[in-house]
Coordinates of C-alpha atoms in Angstrom, one line a residue:
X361 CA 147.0 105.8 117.0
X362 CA 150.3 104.1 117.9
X363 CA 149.2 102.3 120.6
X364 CA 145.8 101.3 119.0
X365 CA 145.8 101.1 115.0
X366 CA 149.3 100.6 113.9
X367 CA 150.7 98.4 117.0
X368 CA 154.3 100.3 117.5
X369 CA 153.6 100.6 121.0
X370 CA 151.8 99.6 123.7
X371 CA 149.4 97.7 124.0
X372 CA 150.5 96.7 120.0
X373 CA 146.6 96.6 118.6
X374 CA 146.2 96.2 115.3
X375 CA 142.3 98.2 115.1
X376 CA 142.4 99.6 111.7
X377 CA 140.8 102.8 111.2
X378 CA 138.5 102.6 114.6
X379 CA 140.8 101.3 117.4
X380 CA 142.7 104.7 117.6
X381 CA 139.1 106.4 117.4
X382 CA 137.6 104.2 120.0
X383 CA 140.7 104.3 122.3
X384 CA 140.4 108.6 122.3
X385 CA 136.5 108.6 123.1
X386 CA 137.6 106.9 126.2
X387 CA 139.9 109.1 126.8
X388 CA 138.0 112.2 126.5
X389 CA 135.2 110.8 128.8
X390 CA 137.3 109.5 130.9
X391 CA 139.6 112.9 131.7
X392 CA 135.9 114.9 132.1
X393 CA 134.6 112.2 134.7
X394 CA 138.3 112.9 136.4
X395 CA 137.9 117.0 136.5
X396 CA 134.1 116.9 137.5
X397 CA 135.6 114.2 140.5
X398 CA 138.1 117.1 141.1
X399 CA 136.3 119.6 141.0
X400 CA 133.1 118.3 143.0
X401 CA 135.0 117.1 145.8
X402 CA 138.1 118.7 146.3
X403 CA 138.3 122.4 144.3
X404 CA 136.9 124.2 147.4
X405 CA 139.2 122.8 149.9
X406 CA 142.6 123.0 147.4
X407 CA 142.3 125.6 145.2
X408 CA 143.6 123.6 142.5
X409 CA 143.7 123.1 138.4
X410 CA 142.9 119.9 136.4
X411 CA 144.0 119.8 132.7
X412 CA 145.0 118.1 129.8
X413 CA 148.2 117.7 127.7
X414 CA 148.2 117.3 124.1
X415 CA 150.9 117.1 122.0
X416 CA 150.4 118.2 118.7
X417 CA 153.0 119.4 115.8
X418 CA 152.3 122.5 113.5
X419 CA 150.3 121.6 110.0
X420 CA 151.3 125.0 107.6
X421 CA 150.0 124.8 103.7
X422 CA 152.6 124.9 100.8
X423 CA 150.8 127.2 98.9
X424 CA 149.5 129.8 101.7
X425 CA 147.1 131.7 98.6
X426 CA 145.4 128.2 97.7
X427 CA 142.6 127.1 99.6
X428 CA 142.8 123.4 99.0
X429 CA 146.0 123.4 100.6
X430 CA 145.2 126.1 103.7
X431 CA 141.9 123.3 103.9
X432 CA 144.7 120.6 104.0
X433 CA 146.7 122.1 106.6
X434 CA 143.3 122.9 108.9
X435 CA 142.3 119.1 108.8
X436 CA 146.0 118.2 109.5
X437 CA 145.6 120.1 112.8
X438 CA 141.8 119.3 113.5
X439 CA 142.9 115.6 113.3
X440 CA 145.9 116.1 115.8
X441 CA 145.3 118.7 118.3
X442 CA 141.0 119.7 117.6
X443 CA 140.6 115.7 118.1
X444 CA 141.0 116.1 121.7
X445 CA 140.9 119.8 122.2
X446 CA 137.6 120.8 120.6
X447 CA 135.6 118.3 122.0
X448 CA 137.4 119.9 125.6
X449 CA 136.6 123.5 124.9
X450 CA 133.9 123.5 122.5
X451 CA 131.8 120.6 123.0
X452 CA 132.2 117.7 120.0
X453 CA 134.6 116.5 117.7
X454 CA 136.1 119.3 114.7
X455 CA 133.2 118.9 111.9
X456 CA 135.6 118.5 109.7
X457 CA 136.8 115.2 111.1
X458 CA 133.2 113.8 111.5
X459 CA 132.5 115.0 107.6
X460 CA 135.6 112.8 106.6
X461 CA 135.4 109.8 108.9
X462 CA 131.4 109.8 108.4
X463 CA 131.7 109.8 104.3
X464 CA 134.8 107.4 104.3
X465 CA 133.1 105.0 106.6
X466 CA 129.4 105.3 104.5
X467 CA 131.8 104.9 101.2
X468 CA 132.9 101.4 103.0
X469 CA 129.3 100.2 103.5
X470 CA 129.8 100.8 107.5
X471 CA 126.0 102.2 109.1
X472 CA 127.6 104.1 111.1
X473 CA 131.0 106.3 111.6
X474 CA 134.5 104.7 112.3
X475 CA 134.8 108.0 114.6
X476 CA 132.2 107.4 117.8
X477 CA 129.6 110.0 118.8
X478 CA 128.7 112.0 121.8
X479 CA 125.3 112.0 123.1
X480 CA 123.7 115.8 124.0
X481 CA 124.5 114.9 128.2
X482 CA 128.0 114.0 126.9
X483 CA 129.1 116.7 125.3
X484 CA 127.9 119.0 127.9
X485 CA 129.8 117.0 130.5
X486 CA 132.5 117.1 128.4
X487 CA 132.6 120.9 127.6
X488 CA 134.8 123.1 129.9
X489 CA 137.0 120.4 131.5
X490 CA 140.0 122.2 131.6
X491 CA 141.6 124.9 133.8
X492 CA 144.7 124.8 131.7
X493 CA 146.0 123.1 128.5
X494 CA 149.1 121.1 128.8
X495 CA 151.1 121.5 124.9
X496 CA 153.2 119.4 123.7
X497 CA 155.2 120.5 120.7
X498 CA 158.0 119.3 118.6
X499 CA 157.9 119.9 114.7
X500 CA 155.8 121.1 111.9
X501 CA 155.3 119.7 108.5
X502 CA 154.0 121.6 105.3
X503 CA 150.5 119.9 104.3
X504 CA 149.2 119.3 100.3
X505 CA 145.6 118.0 100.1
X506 CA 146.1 114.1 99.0
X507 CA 143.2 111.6 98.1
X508 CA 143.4 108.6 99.4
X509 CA 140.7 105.7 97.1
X510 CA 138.3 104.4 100.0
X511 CA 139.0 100.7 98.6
X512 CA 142.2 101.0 100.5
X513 CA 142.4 99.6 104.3
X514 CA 140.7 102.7 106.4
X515 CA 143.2 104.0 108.8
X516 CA 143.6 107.4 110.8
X517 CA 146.1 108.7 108.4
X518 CA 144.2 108.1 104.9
X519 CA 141.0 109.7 106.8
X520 CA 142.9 113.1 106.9
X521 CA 143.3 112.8 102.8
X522 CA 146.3 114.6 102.9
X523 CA 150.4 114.3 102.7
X524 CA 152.9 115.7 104.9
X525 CA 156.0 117.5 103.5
X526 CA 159.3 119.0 104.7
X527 CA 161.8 121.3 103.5
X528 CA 165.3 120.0 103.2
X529 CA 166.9 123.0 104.3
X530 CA 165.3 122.5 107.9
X531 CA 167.8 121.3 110.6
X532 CA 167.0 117.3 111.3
X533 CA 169.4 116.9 114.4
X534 CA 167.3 113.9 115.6
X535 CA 165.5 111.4 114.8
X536 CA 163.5 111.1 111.2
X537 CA 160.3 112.8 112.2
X538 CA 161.9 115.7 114.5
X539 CA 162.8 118.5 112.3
X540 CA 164.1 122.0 113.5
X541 CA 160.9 124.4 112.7
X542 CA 160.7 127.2 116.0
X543 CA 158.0 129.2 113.3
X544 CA 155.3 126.6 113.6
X545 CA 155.4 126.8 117.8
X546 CA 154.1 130.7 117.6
X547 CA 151.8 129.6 114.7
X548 CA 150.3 126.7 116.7
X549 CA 150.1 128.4 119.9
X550 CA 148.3 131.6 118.1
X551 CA 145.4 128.8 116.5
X552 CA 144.9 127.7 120.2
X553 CA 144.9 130.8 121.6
X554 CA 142.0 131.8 118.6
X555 CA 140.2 128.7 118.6
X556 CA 139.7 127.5 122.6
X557 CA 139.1 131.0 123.7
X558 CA 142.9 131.6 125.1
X559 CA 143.0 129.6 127.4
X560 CA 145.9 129.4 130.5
X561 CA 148.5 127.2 128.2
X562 CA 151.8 125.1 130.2
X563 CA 154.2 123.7 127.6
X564 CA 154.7 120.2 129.2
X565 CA 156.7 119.1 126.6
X566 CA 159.5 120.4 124.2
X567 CA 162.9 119.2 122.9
X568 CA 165.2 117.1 120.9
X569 CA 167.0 113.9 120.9
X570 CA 170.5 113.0 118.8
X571 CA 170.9 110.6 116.4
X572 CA 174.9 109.8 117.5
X573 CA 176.0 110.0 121.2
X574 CA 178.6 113.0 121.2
X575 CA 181.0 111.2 123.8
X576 CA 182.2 115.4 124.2
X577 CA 178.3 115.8 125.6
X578 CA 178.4 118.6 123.1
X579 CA 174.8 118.6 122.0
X580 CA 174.8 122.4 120.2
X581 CA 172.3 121.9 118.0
X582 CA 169.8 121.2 121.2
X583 CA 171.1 124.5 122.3
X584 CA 170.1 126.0 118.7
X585 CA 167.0 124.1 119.3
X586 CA 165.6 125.3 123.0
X587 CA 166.6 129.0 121.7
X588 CA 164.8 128.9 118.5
X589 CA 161.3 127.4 120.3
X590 CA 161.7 129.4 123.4
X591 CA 162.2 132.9 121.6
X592 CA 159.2 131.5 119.2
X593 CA 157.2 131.3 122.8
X594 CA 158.3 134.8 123.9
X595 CA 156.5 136.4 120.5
X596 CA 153.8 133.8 121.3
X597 CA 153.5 135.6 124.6
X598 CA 153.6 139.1 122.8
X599 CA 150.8 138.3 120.6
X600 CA 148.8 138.2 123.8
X601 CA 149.0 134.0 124.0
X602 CA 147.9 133.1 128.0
X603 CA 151.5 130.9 128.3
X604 CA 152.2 130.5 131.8
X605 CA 154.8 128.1 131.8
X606 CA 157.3 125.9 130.0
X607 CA 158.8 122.7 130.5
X608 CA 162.0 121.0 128.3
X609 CA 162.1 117.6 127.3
X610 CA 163.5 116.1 129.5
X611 CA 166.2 116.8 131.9
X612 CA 167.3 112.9 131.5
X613 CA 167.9 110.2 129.0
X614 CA 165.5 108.0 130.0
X615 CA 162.9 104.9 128.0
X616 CA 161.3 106.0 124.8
X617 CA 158.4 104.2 123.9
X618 CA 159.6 101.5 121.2
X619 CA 162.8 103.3 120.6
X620 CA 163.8 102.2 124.5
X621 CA 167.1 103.9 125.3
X622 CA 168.6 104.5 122.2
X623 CA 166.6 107.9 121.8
X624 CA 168.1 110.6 124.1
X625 CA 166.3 113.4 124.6
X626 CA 168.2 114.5 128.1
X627 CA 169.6 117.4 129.3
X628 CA 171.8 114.6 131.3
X629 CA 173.8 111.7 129.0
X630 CA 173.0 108.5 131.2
X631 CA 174.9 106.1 130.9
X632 CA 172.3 102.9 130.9
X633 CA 175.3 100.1 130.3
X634 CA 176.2 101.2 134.1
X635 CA 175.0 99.4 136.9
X636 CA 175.3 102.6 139.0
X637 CA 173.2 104.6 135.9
X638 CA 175.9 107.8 136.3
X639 CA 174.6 111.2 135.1
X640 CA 176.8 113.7 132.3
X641 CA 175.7 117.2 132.4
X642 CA 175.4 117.7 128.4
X643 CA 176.4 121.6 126.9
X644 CA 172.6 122.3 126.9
X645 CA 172.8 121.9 130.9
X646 CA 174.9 125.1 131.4
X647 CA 172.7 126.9 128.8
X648 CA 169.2 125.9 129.7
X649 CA 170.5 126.8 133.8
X650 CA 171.4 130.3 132.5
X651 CA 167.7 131.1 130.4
X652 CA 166.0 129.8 133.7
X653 CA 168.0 132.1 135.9
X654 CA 167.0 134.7 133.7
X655 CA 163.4 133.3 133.1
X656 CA 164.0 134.0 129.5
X657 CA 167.3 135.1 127.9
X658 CA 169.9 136.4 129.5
X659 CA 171.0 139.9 129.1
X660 CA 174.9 139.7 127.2
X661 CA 175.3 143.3 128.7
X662 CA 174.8 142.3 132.2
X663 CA 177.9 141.8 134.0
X664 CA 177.9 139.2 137.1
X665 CA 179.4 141.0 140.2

């Protein structure tokens, strides 16, 4: 969507309302063609696992009793995480996205839909190519239903016909989008585990950046952060949730997309005006180093001998 419709990253195309479409229909074809290589040629002989990671945030209505808004909140994640994922493990895109891209597009006078189609021998290609689903996860929004008048320029976001909310009291340590919600990672991971049939789930990706460089490296609130998600996982994994494994982002500072340097999501300051690129262990080092010791968290009782 970034990459494709709005421009803000690479490759910077300006595709209204189908380039971001267009761009993950390639995508999806393109990882099935990769597992059936995988697994045709050289399963038997390795033994090993081809997945996919998404990275999706958590879509949770304002009103949980109205069903406009629980509707809202169910396209919000159809359009983020089903959008890839249901084609994956259940054969074709969510209906709900091919009910609002088909009417919007038909409202524009388009014969056919902005969002592409499968044929019958692609979707069946398609279906089952994943040994494991790689989850990305950051934030979570509350979702109000929102109309959007089809006049306007189509994009990805005025498809969904919805508006994303926050709730000031959440912690914002980093940037504008990455709000402190460990709730909607449980919530998220319990829709996947109901949806895709629980499938074997690695969190690739998980963290927060800082809006100021602490020159102390004193980066508490990533601390509060990495304990609020990865207890969130742990009652995930209660709930009977197939999490295998987890993965913090990232253990260094490093390039960002548009933001470049200037968003630090590392375990390790770097400092980039360096020719020599020297590593800081930040607070969150000593922390993070304990809970993987422990493989969890550490026991306060347990005395070191």
């Amino acid at each position: 969507e970034k990459g494709y419709e709005t421009g803000e990253h690479a490759p910077g195309l300006k595709l209204g309302g189908s380039g971001a479409y267009r761009a993950a229909h390639h995508i999806i074809k393109t990882h099935a063609k990769v597992w059936h290589s995988y697994n045709n040629t050289w399963r038997s002989e390795q033994q090993g696992m081809v997945g996919i990671s998404l990275t999706s945030g958590w879509g949770e209505p304002v009103d949980p009793h109205s069903q406009t808004d629980r509707d809202a909140a169910e396209r919000y994640i159809q359009f983020r995480l089903g959008w890839f994922a249901n084609p994956i493990y259940r054969g074709d895109y969510p209906e709900v996205m091919k009910n609002y891209v088909g009417r919007k597009s038909a409202q524009q006078g388009l014969g056919t839909s902005r969002l592409p189609t499968f044929s019958v021998q692609e979707k069946t290609y398609i279906k089952g190519t994943s040994d494991f689903l790689g989850i990305g996860h950051f934030s979570t929004r509350y979702v109000i239903p929102k109309s959007f008048p089809f006049l306007q320029a189509s994009s990805y976001h005025t498809d969904r016909d919805l508006a994303e909310l926050v709730d000031p009291t959440w912690p914002a340590p980093g940037p504008k989008w990455l709000y402190s919600v460990p709730w909607g990672f449980r919530r998220l991971l319990n829709f996947i585990k109901t949806q895709y049939g629980n499938p074997l789930i690695y969190v690739t990706e998980n963290g927060v950046s800082e809006k100021v460089q602490c020159t102390q490296l004193c980066d508490e609130w990533r601390i509060d952060y990495l304990k609020g998600y990865v207890n969130e996982i742990l009652k995930a994994l209660n709930d009977g949730v197939n999490v295998k494994g987890y993965t913090a982002w990232s253990l260094l500072d490093k390039f960002e997309w548009n933001k470049g340097f200037s968003e630090r999501f590392g375990f390790y300051h770097i400092d980039f005006n360096n020719k020599n690129k020297p590593r800081y262990p930040k607070a969150s080092v000593a922390y993070y180093k304990k809970m993987i010791s422990a493989n969890g968290f550490p026991n306060p009782r347990e005395v070191m001998s």
